[in-house]
XYZ file of C-alpha atoms in Angstrom:
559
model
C -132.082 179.870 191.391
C -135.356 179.251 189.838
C -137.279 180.282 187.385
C -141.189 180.816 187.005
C -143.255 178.100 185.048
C -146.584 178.841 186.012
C -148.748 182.400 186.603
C -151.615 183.050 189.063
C -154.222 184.219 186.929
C -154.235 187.930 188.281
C -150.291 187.538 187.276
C -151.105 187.134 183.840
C -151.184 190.536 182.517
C -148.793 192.658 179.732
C -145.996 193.939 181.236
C -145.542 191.445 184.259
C -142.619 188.977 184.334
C -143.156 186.652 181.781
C -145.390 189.011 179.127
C -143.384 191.841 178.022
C -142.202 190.387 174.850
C -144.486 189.782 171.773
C -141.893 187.105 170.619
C -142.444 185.481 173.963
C -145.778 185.524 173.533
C -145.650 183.748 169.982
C -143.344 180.922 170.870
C -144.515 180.319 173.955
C -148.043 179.686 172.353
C -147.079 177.184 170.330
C -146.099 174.820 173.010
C -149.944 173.845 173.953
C -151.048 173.100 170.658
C -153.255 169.477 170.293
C -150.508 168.605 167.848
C -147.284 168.504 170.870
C -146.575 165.683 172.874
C -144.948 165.670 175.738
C -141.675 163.638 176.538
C -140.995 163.444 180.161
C -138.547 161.087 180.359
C -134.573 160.264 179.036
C -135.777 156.833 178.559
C -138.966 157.827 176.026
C -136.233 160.132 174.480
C -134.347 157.485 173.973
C -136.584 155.104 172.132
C -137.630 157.738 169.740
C -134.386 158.581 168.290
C -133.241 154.952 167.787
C -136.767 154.592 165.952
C -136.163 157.928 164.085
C -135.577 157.612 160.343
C -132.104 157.272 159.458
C -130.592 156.721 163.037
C -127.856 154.554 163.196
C -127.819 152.192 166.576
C -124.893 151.037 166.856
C -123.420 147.882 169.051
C -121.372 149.692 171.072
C -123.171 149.766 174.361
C -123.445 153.020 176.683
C -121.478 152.989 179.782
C -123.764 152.233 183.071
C -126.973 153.533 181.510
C -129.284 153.079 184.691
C -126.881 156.034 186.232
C -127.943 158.100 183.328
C -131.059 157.519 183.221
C -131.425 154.913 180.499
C -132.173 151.282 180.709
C -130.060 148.286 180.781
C -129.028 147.658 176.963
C -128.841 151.147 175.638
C -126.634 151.804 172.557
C -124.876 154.360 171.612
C -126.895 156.650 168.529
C -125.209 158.123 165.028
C -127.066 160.819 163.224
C -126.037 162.581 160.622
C -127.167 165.940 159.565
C -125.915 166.282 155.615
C -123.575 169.138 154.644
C -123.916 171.218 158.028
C -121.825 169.856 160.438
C -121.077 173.328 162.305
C -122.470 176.458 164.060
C -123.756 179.024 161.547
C -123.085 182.887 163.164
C -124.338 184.690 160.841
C -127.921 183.684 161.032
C -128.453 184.996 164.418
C -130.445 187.701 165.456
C -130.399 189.549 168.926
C -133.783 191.271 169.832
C -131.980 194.795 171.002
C -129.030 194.588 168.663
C -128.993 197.848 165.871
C -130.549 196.848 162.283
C -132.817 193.781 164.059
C -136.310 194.943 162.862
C -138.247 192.409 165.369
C -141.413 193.462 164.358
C -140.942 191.597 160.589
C -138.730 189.045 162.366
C -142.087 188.081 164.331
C -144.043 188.151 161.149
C -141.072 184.984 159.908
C -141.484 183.068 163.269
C -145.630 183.473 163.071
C -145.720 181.551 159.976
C -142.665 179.196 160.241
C -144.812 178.280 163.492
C -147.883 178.088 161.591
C -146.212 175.621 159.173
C -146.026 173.128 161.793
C -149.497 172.850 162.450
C -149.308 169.821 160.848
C -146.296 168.225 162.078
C -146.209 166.208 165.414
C -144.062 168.445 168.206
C -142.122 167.266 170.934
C -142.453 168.862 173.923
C -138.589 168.076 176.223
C -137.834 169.738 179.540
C -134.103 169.985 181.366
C -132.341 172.143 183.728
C -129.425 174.596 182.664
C -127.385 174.715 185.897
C -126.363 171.692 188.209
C -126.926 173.682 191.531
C -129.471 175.322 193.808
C -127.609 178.505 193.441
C -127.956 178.572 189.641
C -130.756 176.311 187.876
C -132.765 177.197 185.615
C -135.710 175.678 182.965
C -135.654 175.155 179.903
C -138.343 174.309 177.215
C -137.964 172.517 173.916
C -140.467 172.278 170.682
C -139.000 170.340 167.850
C -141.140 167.944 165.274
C -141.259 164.835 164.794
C -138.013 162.868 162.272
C -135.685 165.376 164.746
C -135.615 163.186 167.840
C -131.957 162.656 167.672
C -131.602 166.442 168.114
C -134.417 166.179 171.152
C -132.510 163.730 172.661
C -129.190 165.020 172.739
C -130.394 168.365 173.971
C -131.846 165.988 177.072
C -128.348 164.347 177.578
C -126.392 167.414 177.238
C -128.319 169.032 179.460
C -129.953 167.927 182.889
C -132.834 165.966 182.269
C -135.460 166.189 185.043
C -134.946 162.997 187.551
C -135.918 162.889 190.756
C -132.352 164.176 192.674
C -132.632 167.069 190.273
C -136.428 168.098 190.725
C -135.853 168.104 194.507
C -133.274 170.237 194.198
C -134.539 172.578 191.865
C -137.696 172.809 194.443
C -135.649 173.578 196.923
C -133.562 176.732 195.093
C -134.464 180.516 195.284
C -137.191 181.654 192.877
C -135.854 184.270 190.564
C -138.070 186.541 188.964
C -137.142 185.381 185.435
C -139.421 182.820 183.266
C -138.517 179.738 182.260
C -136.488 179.052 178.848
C -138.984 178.634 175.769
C -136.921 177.557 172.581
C -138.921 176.524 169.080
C -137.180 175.071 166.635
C -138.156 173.407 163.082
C -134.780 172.178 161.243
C -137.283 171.643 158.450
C -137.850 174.863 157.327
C -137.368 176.049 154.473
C -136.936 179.974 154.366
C -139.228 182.611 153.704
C -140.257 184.090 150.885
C -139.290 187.548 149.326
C -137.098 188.139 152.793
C -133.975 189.527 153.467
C -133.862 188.571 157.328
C -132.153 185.473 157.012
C -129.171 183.685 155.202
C -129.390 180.415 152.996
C -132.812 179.632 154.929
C -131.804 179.885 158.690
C -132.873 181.536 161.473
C -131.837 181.600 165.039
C -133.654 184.549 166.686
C -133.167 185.279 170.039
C -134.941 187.582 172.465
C -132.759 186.757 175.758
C -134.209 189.612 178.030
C -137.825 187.158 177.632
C -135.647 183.773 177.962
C -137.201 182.556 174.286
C -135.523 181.865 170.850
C -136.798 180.395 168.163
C -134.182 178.050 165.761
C -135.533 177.614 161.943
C -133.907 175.384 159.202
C -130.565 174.886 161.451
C -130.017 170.840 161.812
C -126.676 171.030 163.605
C -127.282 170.145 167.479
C -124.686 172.663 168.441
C -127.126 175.585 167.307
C -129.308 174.030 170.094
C -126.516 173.682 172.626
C -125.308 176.918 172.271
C -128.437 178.143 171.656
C -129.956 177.438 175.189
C -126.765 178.550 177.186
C -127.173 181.774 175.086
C -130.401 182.488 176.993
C -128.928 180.868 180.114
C -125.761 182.774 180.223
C -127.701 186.215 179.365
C -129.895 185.629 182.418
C -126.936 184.619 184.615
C -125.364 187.656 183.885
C -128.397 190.057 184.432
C -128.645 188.048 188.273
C -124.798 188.806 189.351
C -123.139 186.393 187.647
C -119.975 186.415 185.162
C -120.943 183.987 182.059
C -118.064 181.896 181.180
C -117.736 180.129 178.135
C -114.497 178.077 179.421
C -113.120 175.427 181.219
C -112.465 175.225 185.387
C -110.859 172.850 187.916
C -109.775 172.742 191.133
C -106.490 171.923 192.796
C -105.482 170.981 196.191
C -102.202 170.829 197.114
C -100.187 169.255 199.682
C -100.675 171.686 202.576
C -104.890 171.159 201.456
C -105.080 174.924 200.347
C -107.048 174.832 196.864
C -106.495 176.726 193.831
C -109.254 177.480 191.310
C -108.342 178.191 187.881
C -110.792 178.899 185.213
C -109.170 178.836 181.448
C -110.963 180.870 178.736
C -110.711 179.728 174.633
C -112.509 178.666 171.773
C -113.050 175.069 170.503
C -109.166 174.157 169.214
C -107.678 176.144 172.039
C -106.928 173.894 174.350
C -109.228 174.797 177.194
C -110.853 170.842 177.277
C -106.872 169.637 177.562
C -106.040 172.061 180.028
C -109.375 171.268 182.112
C -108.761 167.935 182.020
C -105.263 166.738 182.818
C -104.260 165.087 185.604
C -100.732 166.667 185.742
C -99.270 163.213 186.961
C -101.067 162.967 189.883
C -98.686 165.320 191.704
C -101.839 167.274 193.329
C -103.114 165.955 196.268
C -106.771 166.234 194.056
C -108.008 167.736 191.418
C -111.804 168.441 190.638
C -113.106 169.541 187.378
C -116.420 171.965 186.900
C -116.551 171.496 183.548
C -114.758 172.205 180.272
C -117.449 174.698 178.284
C -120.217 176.188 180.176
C -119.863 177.732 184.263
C -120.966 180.894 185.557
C -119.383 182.374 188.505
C -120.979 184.681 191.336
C -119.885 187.808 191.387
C -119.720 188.303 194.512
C -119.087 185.444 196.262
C -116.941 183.837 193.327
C -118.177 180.290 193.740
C -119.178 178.876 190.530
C -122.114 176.792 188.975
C -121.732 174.399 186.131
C -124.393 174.517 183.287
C -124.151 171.227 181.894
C -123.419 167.392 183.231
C -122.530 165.997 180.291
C -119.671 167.367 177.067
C -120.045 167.807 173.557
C -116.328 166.531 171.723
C -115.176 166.630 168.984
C -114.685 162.472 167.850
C -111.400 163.635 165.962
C -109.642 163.482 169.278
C -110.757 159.952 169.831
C -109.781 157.013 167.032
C -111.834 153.654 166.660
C -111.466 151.586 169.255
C -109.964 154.558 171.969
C -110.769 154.010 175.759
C -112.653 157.457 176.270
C -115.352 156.115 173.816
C -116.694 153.576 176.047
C -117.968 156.874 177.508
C -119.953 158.177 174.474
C -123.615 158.358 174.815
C -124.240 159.717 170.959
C -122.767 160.706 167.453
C -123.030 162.792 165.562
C -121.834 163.689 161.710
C -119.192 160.297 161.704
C -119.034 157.381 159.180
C -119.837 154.134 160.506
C -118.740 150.276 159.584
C -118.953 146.740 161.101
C -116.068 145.312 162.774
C -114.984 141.482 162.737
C -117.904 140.119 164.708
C -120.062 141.803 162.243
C -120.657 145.220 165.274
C -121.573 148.256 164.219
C -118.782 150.497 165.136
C -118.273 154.204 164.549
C -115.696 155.626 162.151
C -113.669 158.956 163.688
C -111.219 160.911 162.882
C -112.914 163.299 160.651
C -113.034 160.713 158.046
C -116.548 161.717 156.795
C -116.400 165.448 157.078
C -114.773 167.912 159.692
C -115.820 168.713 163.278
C -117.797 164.847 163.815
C -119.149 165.383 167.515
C -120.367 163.435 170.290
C -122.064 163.710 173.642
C -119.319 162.362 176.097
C -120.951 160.979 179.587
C -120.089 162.992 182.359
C -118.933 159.317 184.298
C -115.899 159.997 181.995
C -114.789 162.319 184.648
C -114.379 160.733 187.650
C -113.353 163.869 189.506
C -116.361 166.006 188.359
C -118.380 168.161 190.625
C -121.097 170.975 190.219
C -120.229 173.435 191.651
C -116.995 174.907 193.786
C -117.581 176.885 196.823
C -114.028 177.829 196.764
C -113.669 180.799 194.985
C -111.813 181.470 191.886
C -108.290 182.025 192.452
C -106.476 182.925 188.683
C -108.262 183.440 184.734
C -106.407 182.183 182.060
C -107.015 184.158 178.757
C -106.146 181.379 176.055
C -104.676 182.801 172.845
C -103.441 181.664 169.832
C -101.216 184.987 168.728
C -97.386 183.973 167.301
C -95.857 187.486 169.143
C -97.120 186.165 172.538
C -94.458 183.956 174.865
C -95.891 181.399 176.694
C -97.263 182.836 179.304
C -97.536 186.384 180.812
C -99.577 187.740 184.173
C -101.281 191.260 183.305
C -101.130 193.368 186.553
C -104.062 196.082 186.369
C -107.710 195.185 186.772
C -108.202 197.371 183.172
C -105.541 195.741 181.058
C -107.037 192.456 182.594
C -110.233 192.892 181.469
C -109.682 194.311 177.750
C -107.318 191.707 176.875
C -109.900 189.178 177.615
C -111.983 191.330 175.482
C -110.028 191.177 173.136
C -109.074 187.536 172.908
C -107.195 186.428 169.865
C -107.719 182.925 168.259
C -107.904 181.172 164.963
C -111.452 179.978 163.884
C -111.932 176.270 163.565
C -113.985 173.511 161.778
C -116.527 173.879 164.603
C -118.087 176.855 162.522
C -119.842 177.492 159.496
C -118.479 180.353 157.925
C -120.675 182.874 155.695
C -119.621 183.346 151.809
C -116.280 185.605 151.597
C -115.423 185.172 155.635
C -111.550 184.056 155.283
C -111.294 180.788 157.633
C -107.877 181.319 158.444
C -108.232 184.925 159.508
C -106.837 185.796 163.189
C -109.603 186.952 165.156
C -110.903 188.673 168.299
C -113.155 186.808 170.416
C -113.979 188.661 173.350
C -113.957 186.427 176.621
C -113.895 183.437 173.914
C -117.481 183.866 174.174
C -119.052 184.003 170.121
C -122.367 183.749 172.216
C -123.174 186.664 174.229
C -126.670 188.578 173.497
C -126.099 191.599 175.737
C -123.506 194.778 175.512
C -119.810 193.484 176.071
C -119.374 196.163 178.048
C -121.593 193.849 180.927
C -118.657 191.101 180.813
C -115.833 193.514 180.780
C -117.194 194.946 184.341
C -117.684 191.569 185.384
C -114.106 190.432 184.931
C -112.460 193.771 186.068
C -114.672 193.379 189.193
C -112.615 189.836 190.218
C -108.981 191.326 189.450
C -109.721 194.553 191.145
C -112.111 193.662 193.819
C -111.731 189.950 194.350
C -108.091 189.934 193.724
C -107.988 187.514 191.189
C -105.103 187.118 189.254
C -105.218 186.963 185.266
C -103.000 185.702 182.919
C -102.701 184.657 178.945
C -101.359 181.699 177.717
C -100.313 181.124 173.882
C -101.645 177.520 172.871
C -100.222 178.157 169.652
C -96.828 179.593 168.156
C -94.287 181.390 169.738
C -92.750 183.041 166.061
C -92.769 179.890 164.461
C -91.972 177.684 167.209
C -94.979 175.157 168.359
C -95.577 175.622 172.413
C -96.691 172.195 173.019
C -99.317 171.237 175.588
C -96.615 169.934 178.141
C -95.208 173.508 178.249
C -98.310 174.651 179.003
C -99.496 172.656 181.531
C -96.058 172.858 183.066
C -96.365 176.690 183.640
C -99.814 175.828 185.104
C -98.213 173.619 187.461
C -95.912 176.122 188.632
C -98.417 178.834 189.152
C -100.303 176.652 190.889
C -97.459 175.444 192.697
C -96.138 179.019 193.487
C -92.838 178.028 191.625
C -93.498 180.840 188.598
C -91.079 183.424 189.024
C -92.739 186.656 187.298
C -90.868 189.789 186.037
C -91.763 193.217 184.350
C -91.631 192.300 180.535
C -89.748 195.166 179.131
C -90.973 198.522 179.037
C -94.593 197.000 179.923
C -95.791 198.412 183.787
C -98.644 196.255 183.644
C -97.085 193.092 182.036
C -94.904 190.408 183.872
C -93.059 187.633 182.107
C -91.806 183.651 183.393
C -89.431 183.445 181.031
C -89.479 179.479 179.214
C -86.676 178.516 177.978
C -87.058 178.479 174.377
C -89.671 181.324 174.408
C -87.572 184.372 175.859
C -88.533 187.378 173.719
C -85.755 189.187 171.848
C -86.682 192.671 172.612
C -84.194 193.759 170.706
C -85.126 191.204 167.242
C -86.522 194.392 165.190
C -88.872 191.742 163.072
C -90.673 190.710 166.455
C -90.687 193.904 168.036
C -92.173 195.145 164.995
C -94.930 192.383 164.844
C -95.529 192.716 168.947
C -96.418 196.386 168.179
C -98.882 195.575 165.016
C -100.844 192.428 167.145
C -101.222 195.510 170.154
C -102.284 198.088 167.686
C -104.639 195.480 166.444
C -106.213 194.933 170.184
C -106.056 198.978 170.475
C -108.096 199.277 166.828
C -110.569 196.443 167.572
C -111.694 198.466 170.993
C -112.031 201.826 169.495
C -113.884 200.599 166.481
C -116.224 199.285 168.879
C -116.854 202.853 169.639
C -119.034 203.187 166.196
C -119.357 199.304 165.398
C -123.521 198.262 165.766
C -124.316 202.331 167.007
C -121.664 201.604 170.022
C -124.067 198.676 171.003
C -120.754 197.126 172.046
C -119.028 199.980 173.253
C -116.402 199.293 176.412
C -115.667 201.960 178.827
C -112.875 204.410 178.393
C -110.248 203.093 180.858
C -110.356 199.605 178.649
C -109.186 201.684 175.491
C -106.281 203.809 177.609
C -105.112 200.825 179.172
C -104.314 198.840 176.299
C -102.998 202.679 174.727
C -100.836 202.059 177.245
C -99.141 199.171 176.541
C -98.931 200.338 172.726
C -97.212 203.626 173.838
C -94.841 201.428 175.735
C -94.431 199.342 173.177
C -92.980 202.593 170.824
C -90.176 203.067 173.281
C -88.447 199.544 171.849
């Protein structure tokens, strides 16, 4: 897949691909002006940030640079970004959503665009998509003092070498235009408004592939910001969007087994991904552990990204994955014994410190996986859950990935009054998606019921108090995998099979469980109707989602 860069002239006209959106039409604009330079290379990238104001070079030297891109010598980068050191919700706005007035939302972008005129812009170009199936362009603007951001959105993404061009040549030209993403983490609000919160803006209009990110310094608003627009075109071209994890087994007759797993940041999903499971797999391959899409039809999938952005708290001082790291961000820093700069982890400095993790860490990473997707793992952090349970219909599949429960996490920036340690619904863990849910609730009922996939949810979290600890987990992976899961109706539930865990069998008859079971099923039930009336039904699901989860409440009466 491809997308469209450049316009014979009797092509350039309102209406055609590429010019149906007046916010297209502003942001694109300001990507020729005399005052944007162009970056074309990792290396250039490179040398900017380490000369940026405030970067921190340390003396810890990236991993086999010339393979990335870099030259011989390359250190690894610390920025930090001041008191914002996560993603900011509430200061998006969706072009098509109810209450977005994009008409004065163009008037904020106009002059926040304006205000750069003076400013030197860098112009950066990568791919979103790591095969011919699925690739796509994308466009960054960002001024000058926020090359560390520029450069990390080149490493996290794939930055145009020559393997990559060729192959992006060589895929099937969509008729989508490229990505075109503006951003100025120097703004400073504007005046007399009431479109934006604490003087951010990230303002997206995903049906023209453009968004335009003002006063947000946080490099995950730019991550997440340009799968946003990537994942929103993927899923208007066939394609399920899948904020998760995926991997591949092959076992010892050579059949494979692809799993994709499905959670927030703090679920688990990058464990899961990851592990080797003692080598007892004759291989195992890994997509990637945040961004895929999958064909609908064919159910092959296409990573987005090559690289990943962790979370240093996993990884102390002096830990073996960081000779892997290729930048940090929002950590403390100090000098070791030989007088080295070395980064400080652990959260010391402020919560959710991240870093851009080479994909050489991986030595069993691939693309893309022809083979198609064989089970979805809905990852959920809800105390009246067992381990792990296999939902039967294609319906009850669907809506409980839609209605995905979780706890939020450190990787967010919450507005004023939003309890942090509220449960909440995340549908297909996916805080990200621009277009109606209902889109991704076909898409996964489509591989249960038409692709036989099987679907499952696992409980990362607590079981009623007891901690299910991540070698319970990947155990039951192993025996699903493995075909060594015994499954059984749960109870009174049709549609619901249990593997009963030792220390995680359900009393059906504790009256304090049963009696929480039913509330956390009611809650799934009242978060789909209220989606009925929620945003004008913008997010409305179609009526066999809301009967089938019915269903398993009206079982759930009968305890």
């Amino acid at each position: 897949m491809a997308t469209k860069a450049y316009y014979p002239v009797n092509e350039i006209a309102k209406g055609k691909t590429g010019f149906t959106s007046s916010t297209r039409a502003i942001i694109e604009a300001a990507f020729y002006g005399n005052n944007v330079v162009k970056v074309t290379s990792l290396r250039e990238a490179y040398k900017l940030a380490a000369n940026s104001p405030g970067t921190i070079v340390t003396d810890m030297p990236i991993y086999e640079p010339e393979r990335l891109g870099l030259d011989q010598g390359s250190k690894v980068l610390l920025f930090n970004d001041g008191g914002i050191t996560g993603r900011f919700a509430a200061a998006r706005r969706i072009v098509g959503k109810p209450g977005v007035n994009q008409g004065e939302l163009n008037k904020i972008i106009m002059d926040g665009i304006y205000d750069t005129r003076y400013k030197k812009m860098y112009h950066a170009e990568a791919f979103i998509g790591l095969d011919p199936e699925f690739m796509v362009k994308a466009h960054l603007l960002i001024p000058e003092g926020e090359e560390n951001i520029l450069y990390n959105w080149m490493l996290n993404f794939q930055y145009e070498s020559d393997k990559y061009e060729e192959m992006y040549k060589n895929s099937k030209l969509y008729n989508e235009p490229d990505i075109y993403i503006f951003s100025d983490p120097q703004w400073k609000g504007a005046p007399n408004q009431s479109f934006c919160l604490e003087s951010c803006l990230s303002y997206f209009h995903t049906e023209a592939n453009c968004a335009c990110i003002l006063g947000m310094r946080y490099f995950g608003e730019h991550k997440k910001g340009t799968l946003t627009l990537a994942w929103a075109m993927a899923n208007r071209n066939g394609y399920a969007s899948c904020h998760g994890g995926q991997k591949e087994f092959t076992k010892a007759d050579g059949s494979r087994f692809v799993a994709g797993v499905f959670g927030l940041s703090g679920s688990g999903k990058s464990t899961i991904t990851h592990a080797t499971h003692n080598n007892k797999f004759k291989s195992i391959k890994v997509l990637h552990d945040d961004a895929f899409v999958i064909n609908a039809e064919t159910c092959s999938s296409v990573a987005l990204e090559p690289s990943y952005f962790d979370k240093t708290n996993d990884y102390p001082t002096g830990c073996k994955d960081n000779k892997y790291l290729l930048t940090v961000q929002n950590c403390s820093a100090t000098m070791d014994e030989f007088g080295k700069i070395q980064i400080v982890t652990e959260d010391l400095r402020n919560g959710n410190g991240r870093a851009i993790k080479s994909k050489i860490w991986s030595p069993n990473r691939v693309d893309k996986f022809d083979s198609p997707i064989k089970a979805i793992f809905w990852i959920m952090k809800d105390l009246t859950l067992p381990p792990v349970v296999k939902l039967k219909g294609a319906s009850l599949a669907a809506v409980m990935g839609a209605t995905l429960a979780t706890k939020r996490t450190n990787a967010e920036r919450l507005a004023k009054g939003v309890d942090p340690n509220a449960l909440v619904v995340e549908p297909y863990a996916n805080p990200f998606r621009t277009y109606p849910l209902a889109n991704d609730y076909s898409k996964f009922k489509d591989l249960v019921e038409k692709k036989n996939v099987d679907c499952y949810i696992i409980n990362t979290g607590d079981f009623m108090g007891k901690k299910i600890n991540k070698e319970v987990t990947l155990g039951l992976i192993e025996d699903i995998v493995e075909e060594k899961a015994t499954f059984k109706q749960w109870g009174p539930f049709s549609d619901i099979e249990i593997y009963e865990i030792e220390g995680f069998i359900p009393n059906l008859k504790d009256a304090e469980y049963v009696k929480a079971m039913k509330a956390r099923m009611q809650d799934r039930l009242n978060y789909v109707t209220n989606l009925e009336t929620k945003d004008e039904g913008y997010d409305k699901l179609p009526q066999d989602a809301a009967e089938a989860i019915k269903h398993v409440v009206e079982q759930s009466e009968t305890l």
